[in-house]
Coordinates of C-alpha atoms in Angstrom, one line a residue:
M1 CA -0.1 0.1 -0.1
T2 CA 1.3 3.4 -0.9
A3 CA 2.1 5.7 2.0
E4 CA 0.6 9.3 1.9
P5 CA 3.1 11.9 1.1
P6 CA 4.0 14.2 4.0
T7 CA 2.3 17.2 2.6
T8 CA -1.1 15.4 2.2
R9 CA -1.0 14.1 5.9
G10 CA -0.3 17.6 7.1
R11 CA -3.1 19.1 5.2
L12 CA -5.5 16.3 6.8
T13 CA -4.3 17.0 10.1
L14 CA -4.6 21.0 9.7
R15 CA -8.1 20.2 8.3
R16 CA -9.1 18.2 11.2
T17 CA -7.7 20.6 13.7
Y18 CA -9.6 23.3 12.1
W19 CA -13.0 21.7 12.2
L20 CA -12.6 20.4 15.4
T21 CA -11.9 23.9 16.8
L22 CA -14.9 25.2 15.0
L23 CA -17.0 22.4 16.4
L24 CA -15.6 23.4 20.2
I25 CA -16.5 26.9 19.4
G26 CA -19.9 25.8 18.7
L27 CA -20.3 23.7 21.4
L28 CA -19.2 26.6 23.9
C29 CA -21.8 29.0 22.3
V30 CA -24.7 26.4 22.9
A31 CA -23.8 25.8 26.4
S32 CA -23.5 29.4 27.1
N33 CA -26.8 30.0 25.4
V34 CA -28.4 27.3 27.4
L35 CA -27.2 28.6 30.8
L36 CA -28.3 32.0 30.0
S37 CA -32.0 30.7 29.0
I38 CA -32.3 28.8 32.2
Q39 CA -30.9 31.7 34.1
V40 CA -33.6 34.0 32.5
Q41 CA -36.1 31.6 33.4
A42 CA -35.0 31.2 36.8
T43 CA -34.8 34.9 37.3
A44 CA -38.4 35.4 35.8
S45 CA -39.7 32.9 38.4
T46 CA -37.9 34.9 41.2
T47 CA -39.4 38.1 39.8
A48 CA -42.9 36.3 39.7
L49 CA -42.5 35.4 43.2
I50 CA -41.5 38.8 44.3
N51 CA -44.1 40.3 42.7
T52 CA -46.7 38.0 44.6
Y53 CA -45.7 40.1 47.7
A54 CA -49.1 41.6 47.5
P55 CA -51.1 39.1 45.4
H56 CA -54.9 38.7 45.3
S57 CA -54.9 35.1 46.5
L58 CA -53.1 32.6 48.2
S59 CA -53.3 30.6 45.2
D60 CA -51.2 32.8 43.1
L61 CA -48.4 32.9 45.9
Q62 CA -48.7 29.2 45.9
A63 CA -48.2 28.7 42.0
A64 CA -45.4 31.2 42.0
L65 CA -43.5 29.3 44.7
T66 CA -43.9 26.1 43.0
T67 CA -42.6 27.6 39.6
F68 CA -39.6 28.9 41.6
E69 CA -39.0 25.5 43.1
D70 CA -39.3 23.8 39.7
Q71 CA -36.7 26.3 38.1
H72 CA -34.0 26.2 41.0
A73 CA -34.5 22.3 40.9
R74 CA -33.3 22.3 37.3
L75 CA -30.4 24.3 38.2
A76 CA -29.6 22.2 41.3
D77 CA -29.8 19.0 39.2
P78 CA -26.0 17.8 38.6
A79 CA -26.9 15.3 35.8
P80 CA -26.8 17.8 33.0
G81 CA -23.6 19.5 34.4
L82 CA -25.4 22.9 34.7
S83 CA -25.8 23.2 38.5
A84 CA -25.1 26.8 39.6
S85 CA -26.8 27.1 42.8
G86 CA -23.9 26.9 45.1
F87 CA -26.2 25.4 47.7
S88 CA -25.8 21.8 48.9
P89 CA -29.0 19.7 48.4
D90 CA -29.5 19.4 52.1
I91 CA -30.0 23.3 52.2
Q92 CA -32.3 23.2 48.9
R93 CA -34.4 20.5 50.4
S94 CA -34.7 22.4 53.8
Y95 CA -35.6 25.4 51.9
F96 CA -38.3 23.8 49.7
T97 CA -39.5 21.6 52.9
Q98 CA -39.9 25.2 55.1
T99 CA -41.6 26.8 52.2
N100 CA -44.2 23.9 51.8
T101 CA -44.8 23.8 55.6
L102 CA -45.4 27.7 55.6
L103 CA -47.8 27.4 52.6
A104 CA -49.4 24.8 54.5
Q105 CA -50.1 26.8 57.6
L106 CA -51.6 29.5 55.5
P107 CA -55.2 29.8 56.0
L108 CA -56.4 29.0 52.4
Q109 CA -59.6 30.5 53.0
Q110 CA -58.0 34.0 53.2
P111 CA -58.5 35.9 50.0
D112 CA -56.0 38.3 50.2
V113 CA -52.2 37.8 51.5
T114 CA -52.5 41.3 52.8
L115 CA -54.9 40.4 55.5
L116 CA -52.5 37.8 57.1
P117 CA -51.7 38.4 60.5
A118 CA -48.0 39.7 61.0
P119 CA -46.9 36.4 62.8
A120 CA -48.0 34.5 59.5
R121 CA -46.5 37.4 57.1
E122 CA -43.0 37.4 58.7
P123 CA -41.9 33.8 57.9
L124 CA -43.2 34.4 54.2
L125 CA -41.2 37.5 54.0
K126 CA -37.9 35.5 55.0
L127 CA -38.6 33.0 52.5
L128 CA -38.9 35.8 49.9
D129 CA -35.4 37.1 51.1
L130 CA -33.9 33.8 50.9
A131 CA -35.5 33.4 47.5
I132 CA -33.8 36.4 46.2
S133 CA -30.5 35.7 47.7
L134 CA -30.4 32.4 46.2
D135 CA -31.3 33.7 42.7
E136 CA -28.5 36.4 42.9
H137 CA -25.9 33.8 44.1
R138 CA -27.1 31.6 41.3
S139 CA -27.1 34.6 38.9
D140 CA -23.3 35.2 39.8
R141 CA -22.3 31.6 39.3
V142 CA -24.2 31.3 35.9
I143 CA -22.5 34.7 34.8
A144 CA -18.8 33.4 35.8
R145 CA -19.5 30.2 33.9
V146 CA -20.7 32.1 30.9
Q147 CA -17.5 34.6 31.1
G148 CA -15.3 31.5 31.5
M149 CA -17.0 30.0 28.3
S150 CA -16.5 33.2 26.6
W151 CA -12.7 33.3 27.4
L152 CA -12.7 29.9 26.0
R153 CA -14.1 30.6 22.9
V154 CA -11.9 33.7 22.6
G155 CA -8.8 31.6 23.1
A156 CA -10.0 29.0 20.7
V157 CA -10.6 31.6 18.1
L158 CA -7.2 33.0 18.8
A159 CA -5.7 29.5 18.6
L160 CA -7.4 29.2 15.4
L161 CA -6.2 32.2 14.0
L162 CA -2.6 31.4 15.3
G163 CA -2.9 27.9 13.4
L164 CA -4.2 29.6 10.3
G165 CA -1.1 31.9 10.5
L166 CA 1.5 29.2 11.2
Y167 CA 0.1 26.4 9.3
V168 CA -1.6 28.0 6.3
F169 CA -0.8 31.8 5.8
Q170 CA 2.9 31.5 6.5
P171 CA 3.5 28.3 4.2
L172 CA 1.1 30.3 1.7
E173 CA 3.4 33.3 1.9
R174 CA 6.5 30.9 1.9
R175 CA 5.1 29.2 -1.3
N176 CA 4.0 32.6 -3.0
R177 CA 7.5 33.8 -2.5
E178 CA 9.1 30.7 -4.0
L179 CA 6.7 30.9 -6.8
L180 CA 7.6 34.6 -7.4
T181 CA 11.3 33.7 -7.5
R182 CA 10.8 30.9 -9.8
L183 CA 8.6 33.1 -12.2
S184 CA 11.1 35.7 -12.1
A185 CA 13.7 33.1 -13.2
E186 CA 11.7 31.7 -15.5
H187 CA 11.0 35.2 -17.0
D188 CA 14.6 36.1 -17.2
V189 CA 15.3 32.8 -18.7
A190 CA 12.4 33.3 -21.4
T191 CA 13.6 36.9 -22.1
Q192 CA 17.2 35.4 -22.6
Q193 CA 16.0 32.8 -24.8
A194 CA 14.0 35.2 -26.8
S195 CA 16.8 37.4 -27.1
Y196 CA 18.8 34.6 -28.3
A197 CA 16.3 33.7 -30.8
Q198 CA 16.0 37.2 -32.1
A199 CA 19.8 37.2 -32.6
L200 CA 19.9 34.0 -34.2
L201 CA 17.2 35.2 -36.8
R202 CA 19.3 38.4 -37.2
V203 CA 22.5 36.3 -37.8
S204 CA 20.6 34.0 -40.3
A205 CA 19.6 36.9 -42.3
L206 CA 22.9 38.2 -42.5
S207 CA 24.2 34.9 -44.1
D208 CA 21.8 35.4 -47.0
S209 CA 22.8 39.2 -47.6
D210 CA 25.0 40.7 -50.3
L211 CA 26.7 42.9 -48.1
P212 CA 30.6 42.9 -48.4
L213 CA 32.2 40.4 -45.8
E214 CA 33.5 43.0 -43.5
Q215 CA 30.2 44.6 -43.1
V216 CA 28.8 41.3 -42.5
A217 CA 31.4 40.7 -40.0
H218 CA 31.0 44.0 -38.4
E219 CA 27.2 43.8 -37.8
L220 CA 27.4 40.0 -37.0
M221 CA 29.9 41.2 -34.1
A222 CA 27.9 43.8 -33.0
I223 CA 24.6 41.6 -32.7
V224 CA 26.6 38.6 -30.9
A225 CA 28.2 41.1 -28.4
R226 CA 25.1 43.0 -27.4
T227 CA 23.2 39.8 -27.1
L228 CA 25.7 38.1 -24.8
G229 CA 27.0 41.2 -23.0
L230 CA 30.6 41.1 -24.6
D231 CA 33.1 43.9 -24.2
W232 CA 34.5 43.2 -27.4
A233 CA 34.1 41.0 -30.2
A234 CA 36.1 40.5 -33.7
L235 CA 36.7 38.3 -36.8
G236 CA 40.4 37.4 -37.3
L237 CA 42.0 36.6 -40.8
M238 CA 45.3 34.8 -40.9
T239 CA 47.1 34.5 -44.4
E240 CA 50.7 33.7 -45.2
Q241 CA 51.4 37.3 -45.5
G242 CA 50.4 38.1 -41.9
S243 CA 47.0 38.6 -40.1
Q244 CA 44.4 41.3 -39.7
I245 CA 41.2 42.0 -37.6
A246 CA 37.9 42.6 -39.4
G247 CA 34.4 43.6 -38.1
V248 CA 35.8 44.6 -34.6
Y249 CA 33.2 45.5 -31.9
A250 CA 33.9 47.5 -28.7
H251 CA 32.1 48.5 -26.0
P252 CA 31.8 52.3 -25.8
Q253 CA 33.2 52.3 -22.3
L254 CA 36.2 50.0 -23.3
P255 CA 39.6 51.9 -23.0
A256 CA 41.6 52.7 -26.1
A257 CA 44.6 51.1 -24.6
T258 CA 42.7 48.1 -23.8
L259 CA 41.0 48.0 -27.4
A260 CA 44.5 48.3 -28.9
L261 CA 45.7 45.3 -27.1
L262 CA 42.8 43.1 -27.7
S263 CA 43.1 44.1 -31.7
Q264 CA 46.8 43.1 -32.0
P265 CA 47.1 40.7 -35.1
A266 CA 47.9 37.1 -34.2
R267 CA 51.6 36.2 -35.3
Q268 CA 51.9 33.4 -37.9
G269 CA 52.6 30.2 -36.3
K270 CA 52.8 31.7 -32.9
G271 CA 50.6 32.3 -29.7
L272 CA 47.4 30.9 -28.4
T273 CA 45.2 32.2 -31.2
W274 CA 47.4 30.3 -33.7
D275 CA 47.2 27.0 -31.5
I276 CA 43.6 27.2 -31.5
I277 CA 43.1 27.8 -35.3
Q278 CA 45.4 24.7 -36.0
G279 CA 43.4 22.8 -33.4
G280 CA 40.2 23.6 -35.2
K281 CA 38.1 23.4 -32.1
A282 CA 36.4 26.3 -30.3
V283 CA 38.0 27.2 -26.7
Y284 CA 36.0 29.0 -24.1
V285 CA 38.2 30.5 -21.0
D286 CA 36.0 31.3 -17.9
D287 CA 39.0 32.8 -16.1
Y288 CA 41.7 34.3 -18.1
T289 CA 43.9 35.3 -15.1
Q290 CA 44.6 31.3 -14.7
L291 CA 45.4 30.8 -18.3
G292 CA 49.1 30.0 -18.8
Q293 CA 49.6 31.8 -22.0
A294 CA 47.7 35.1 -20.4
Q295 CA 49.1 38.3 -21.2
S296 CA 49.8 40.3 -18.1
A297 CA 48.8 43.8 -19.7
L298 CA 45.2 42.2 -20.2
V299 CA 44.9 40.7 -16.9
A300 CA 45.8 44.2 -15.6
A301 CA 43.1 45.7 -17.7
G302 CA 40.7 43.2 -16.2
L303 CA 40.0 40.7 -18.6
R304 CA 38.2 37.6 -17.3
S305 CA 36.8 35.4 -20.0
L306 CA 37.8 34.9 -23.7
A307 CA 36.3 32.7 -26.3
W308 CA 37.7 31.7 -29.6
V309 CA 35.7 29.7 -32.4
P310 CA 37.7 28.8 -35.5
L311 CA 36.0 28.7 -38.9
N312 CA 36.7 26.8 -42.0
T313 CA 39.9 27.6 -44.1
F314 CA 39.1 29.4 -47.4
G315 CA 42.1 29.1 -50.0
Q316 CA 45.1 30.4 -48.0
T317 CA 42.9 32.4 -45.6
Q318 CA 42.1 31.2 -41.8
Y319 CA 39.3 32.6 -39.9
V320 CA 38.6 32.8 -35.9
L321 CA 35.8 34.6 -34.2
S322 CA 36.7 35.9 -31.0
G323 CA 34.9 37.5 -28.0
A324 CA 35.7 38.9 -24.6
R325 CA 34.2 39.9 -21.3
F326 CA 35.5 41.9 -18.3
S327 CA 32.8 41.0 -16.1
G328 CA 33.8 37.7 -15.3
Q329 CA 30.5 35.9 -16.3
P330 CA 31.3 32.3 -17.3
W331 CA 30.3 31.0 -20.7
Q332 CA 26.8 29.5 -20.6
V333 CA 25.5 26.8 -23.2
A334 CA 23.4 29.4 -25.0
D335 CA 26.4 31.4 -25.3
R336 CA 28.3 29.0 -26.9
D337 CA 25.4 28.1 -29.2
L338 CA 25.2 31.7 -30.2
L339 CA 28.9 32.0 -31.0
E340 CA 29.0 29.1 -32.9
A341 CA 26.1 29.8 -34.9
A342 CA 27.9 33.3 -35.5
A343 CA 30.7 31.3 -36.8
R344 CA 28.6 29.2 -39.0
T345 CA 26.9 32.5 -40.4
V346 CA 30.5 33.7 -41.0
T347 CA 31.4 30.7 -42.7
A348 CA 28.1 30.5 -44.9
A349 CA 28.7 34.1 -45.9
I350 CA 32.2 33.5 -47.1
D351 CA 31.1 30.3 -48.9
R352 CA 28.5 31.9 -50.5
R353 CA 30.6 34.9 -51.7
L354 CA 33.2 32.7 -53.2
Y355 CA 30.6 30.7 -54.8
L356 CA 28.9 34.0 -56.2
H357 CA 32.4 35.1 -57.2
E358 CA 32.9 32.0 -59.1
L359 CA 29.6 32.0 -60.6
R360 CA 30.2 35.7 -61.8
A361 CA 33.6 34.9 -63.1
E362 CA 32.2 31.7 -64.9
A363 CA 29.4 33.9 -66.4
L364 CA 32.0 36.8 -67.4
T365 CA 34.8 34.5 -68.6
D366 CA 35.7 32.4 -71.6
V367 CA 36.3 29.0 -70.6
L368 CA 38.6 28.1 -73.4
T369 CA 41.0 31.2 -73.2
G370 CA 40.3 32.3 -69.7
L371 CA 39.6 35.9 -71.1
G372 CA 36.6 37.9 -70.5
N373 CA 33.6 36.7 -72.6
R374 CA 31.0 38.9 -74.6
R375 CA 28.7 39.4 -71.5
A376 CA 31.8 40.9 -69.8
F377 CA 32.9 43.0 -72.8
E378 CA 29.5 44.5 -73.2
R379 CA 29.3 45.4 -69.4
D380 CA 32.9 46.8 -69.3
L381 CA 32.5 48.8 -72.3
R382 CA 29.5 50.6 -71.0
L383 CA 31.2 51.3 -67.8
A384 CA 34.3 52.4 -69.6
Q385 CA 32.3 54.7 -71.8
V386 CA 30.5 56.1 -68.7
R387 CA 33.9 56.9 -67.1
A388 CA 35.4 58.2 -70.1
S389 CA 32.6 60.5 -70.5
R390 CA 32.8 61.7 -66.9
H391 CA 36.6 62.3 -67.1
A392 CA 36.7 63.7 -70.8
Q393 CA 39.0 61.0 -71.6
N394 CA 39.6 59.0 -74.8
L395 CA 38.5 55.3 -75.1
A396 CA 39.7 53.0 -77.9
V397 CA 37.4 49.7 -79.1
M398 CA 39.3 47.3 -81.1
M399 CA 37.3 44.3 -82.8
L400 CA 39.3 41.5 -84.1
D401 CA 38.7 38.3 -85.9
L402 CA 41.3 35.4 -86.1
D403 CA 41.6 34.3 -90.0
G404 CA 42.5 30.9 -90.6
L405 CA 40.8 29.2 -87.6
K406 CA 38.3 27.4 -89.7
G407 CA 41.0 25.8 -92.1
V408 CA 43.0 24.5 -88.9
N409 CA 40.0 23.0 -87.5
D410 CA 39.1 21.5 -90.8
Q411 CA 42.8 20.2 -91.5
Q412 CA 44.3 19.6 -88.3
G413 CA 40.9 18.9 -86.0
H414 CA 39.1 21.1 -83.3
E415 CA 41.6 20.1 -80.7
R416 CA 44.3 22.2 -82.5
G417 CA 41.9 24.8 -83.2
D418 CA 41.4 25.2 -79.6
T419 CA 45.2 25.3 -78.8
L420 CA 45.4 28.1 -81.5
L421 CA 42.5 30.2 -79.7
R422 CA 44.2 29.8 -76.3
G423 CA 47.8 30.5 -78.2
F424 CA 46.3 33.9 -79.8
G425 CA 44.5 35.0 -76.5
H426 CA 47.3 34.5 -74.4
A427 CA 49.4 36.5 -76.9
L428 CA 46.7 39.1 -77.3
A429 CA 46.6 39.7 -73.6
G430 CA 50.4 40.0 -73.3
L431 CA 50.6 42.7 -75.9
F432 CA 48.6 45.5 -74.2
R433 CA 49.1 47.6 -71.0
Q434 CA 47.8 46.2 -67.7
S435 CA 44.8 48.6 -67.7
D436 CA 43.7 47.2 -71.3
R437 CA 41.2 44.3 -71.3
V438 CA 41.1 41.6 -73.9
Y439 CA 37.8 39.4 -74.6
R440 CA 36.9 36.5 -76.6
L441 CA 33.4 37.3 -77.9
G442 CA 33.0 33.6 -79.2
G443 CA 34.5 31.5 -82.4
D444 CA 37.1 33.5 -84.0
E445 CA 36.1 37.0 -82.6
F446 CA 38.0 38.9 -79.9
A447 CA 37.9 42.2 -78.7
V448 CA 40.0 44.9 -76.6
L449 CA 39.0 47.9 -74.6
L450 CA 42.0 50.6 -74.4
P451 CA 41.2 53.5 -72.0
V452 CA 43.0 57.0 -72.3
T453 CA 44.4 55.9 -76.0
A454 CA 44.9 58.8 -78.1
P455 CA 43.6 59.0 -81.9
E456 CA 47.1 59.0 -83.3
H457 CA 47.9 55.7 -81.8
S458 CA 45.5 53.9 -83.5
S459 CA 47.7 52.9 -86.6
E460 CA 50.6 51.8 -84.2
L461 CA 48.0 49.6 -82.4
L462 CA 46.9 47.9 -85.4
E463 CA 50.7 47.3 -86.4
R464 CA 51.1 45.6 -83.1
V465 CA 48.4 43.5 -83.4
F466 CA 49.1 42.2 -87.0
R467 CA 52.5 41.2 -85.5
V468 CA 51.0 39.2 -82.8
V469 CA 50.4 36.3 -84.9
Q470 CA 54.0 35.7 -85.9
P471 CA 54.8 33.4 -83.1
L472 CA 52.0 31.3 -83.9
H473 CA 53.3 30.7 -87.3
M474 CA 56.3 29.0 -85.7
Q475 CA 53.9 26.7 -83.3
G476 CA 52.2 25.0 -86.5
F477 CA 49.8 27.6 -87.7
P478 CA 51.7 29.2 -90.9
G479 CA 48.3 30.3 -92.5
V480 CA 46.6 32.2 -89.7
G481 CA 46.4 36.1 -89.8
V482 CA 44.3 38.6 -88.0
S483 CA 41.8 41.5 -89.0
A484 CA 41.1 44.5 -86.9
G485 CA 39.2 47.5 -86.8
V486 CA 39.5 50.6 -84.2
A487 CA 36.9 53.0 -83.2
L488 CA 37.5 56.0 -80.5
Y489 CA 35.3 57.7 -78.0
P490 CA 34.3 60.5 -78.5
R491 CA 35.6 61.1 -82.0
D492 CA 33.8 58.3 -83.8
G493 CA 30.8 58.0 -81.6
L494 CA 29.2 58.9 -78.1
D495 CA 27.6 55.5 -77.2
A496 CA 28.7 51.9 -76.8
A497 CA 26.6 50.4 -79.4
A498 CA 27.9 52.9 -82.1
L499 CA 31.7 52.3 -81.2
M500 CA 31.0 48.4 -81.4
R501 CA 29.3 48.8 -84.9
L502 CA 32.1 51.3 -86.1
A503 CA 34.9 49.1 -85.0
D504 CA 33.3 46.0 -86.3
E505 CA 32.9 47.6 -89.7
R506 CA 36.3 48.4 -90.0
M507 CA 37.5 45.0 -88.8
Y508 CA 35.6 43.6 -91.8
E509 CA 36.9 46.1 -94.2
C510 CA 40.3 45.0 -93.0
K511 CA 39.3 41.4 -93.5
R512 CA 38.4 42.0 -97.2
R513 CA 41.6 43.7 -97.6
H514 CA 43.5 40.6 -96.4
K515 CA 41.7 38.4 -98.6
A516 CA 42.1 40.5 -101.6
A517 CA 45.9 40.6 -100.9
R518 CA 46.0 36.8 -100.5
T519 CA 44.0 36.3 -103.7
F520 CA 45.9 38.9 -105.9
P521 CA 49.4 39.1 -104.3
Q522 CA 51.4 42.0 -105.6

């Protein structure tokens, strides 16, 4: 059989005590009312007896004495426990015997008591005095007992109130305080969890943004630092050339000297940060002063807790997310989760940017030659034309065709044709300045953008282009040549489309001349 819990047994005992106390108070009230009722009746009989001092007949006097005797007999009866006369039964019997004897001696034929002789009236008066004394004494005893019962009721009520205070209200108050404390703690936890959830949402949103990596890191550090109460947070980058700090967040009250100490770049291959990056696992230090590799300057500045969360390595760059506190608050599980979520966000942002960079590069790059493709050429041409217009500069647009590609494909195969295209593109890119851009538009078509090019240099540029195929002749492509045409901004046109169209026309004109020269050699 399962035993009752202590709390249940305590509740049952308290409930029984409560009801027993109420029952006792009720019984005391009933007893007091009974005593008072009997006393009222006895006093009424005494009053009736006294009022018969001048009765109209002896029968009235005898009836009053009989009533008086009955009432005092009830009070004298010890059976119900309500005896209050204070006289012994012998005295009571003597009193009632004397009363009856006197009544028997009275002349019943006398119609009026006032006509009794003095000797017969004196014993009657003594009896009346004795009855009054008896009633007064009995009244005093009844009142004393009623007062005692009243004090008992007051004591019971006080005991009940004390019991309620000790066993009901005090535990309830203690329970209320415990509930309030628990509710406050749960409210704090819920508020912190809501803050962490909002921070995670904002961190997740940053991973999908198109902002520069430095701005993403800065906003991310601010979100994490404000949510976790960090005094300093930063994203560290380490390469073969050195290290740097990006996206630094510092509390407004953090001294500049302490900020400079925290923001010192890590040394390649040395120091705690490097060891953590090489280990690849997050490290959380709750007491920096006990760390073996702690810097004395940071300890003196009051640094208490530090966290390092390494990220993935991208190319030759290694990343680590760092956070610091000066309050001495240890790292909780939720703190670690948010820091690691921030690290994953930075990793995702870097991955996304690398992927987008690769996509953009593929979208703007000719796969065969590695040069810019037609989309890149059209975009760059618009930008170069706008820049030349803004700065009042010249811009040269050159369109080229690699002559003889079809013959190489037909006679030597497409693989050799691809080799020719790669060789021509490489030679063409090496021919111009670093600021000039070379593109393969498709097939045997190429283009070059030459910013800040004077019109008088057009012929020189064409001569240099015509000579670029000479090394290809020695590589097994003796029949190839190049046709080119140049249009200059703003002399030949004011928009990109006009420049492309004119350069293309001049290129085809050059192609016709070269074809005519091969057909009708001089």
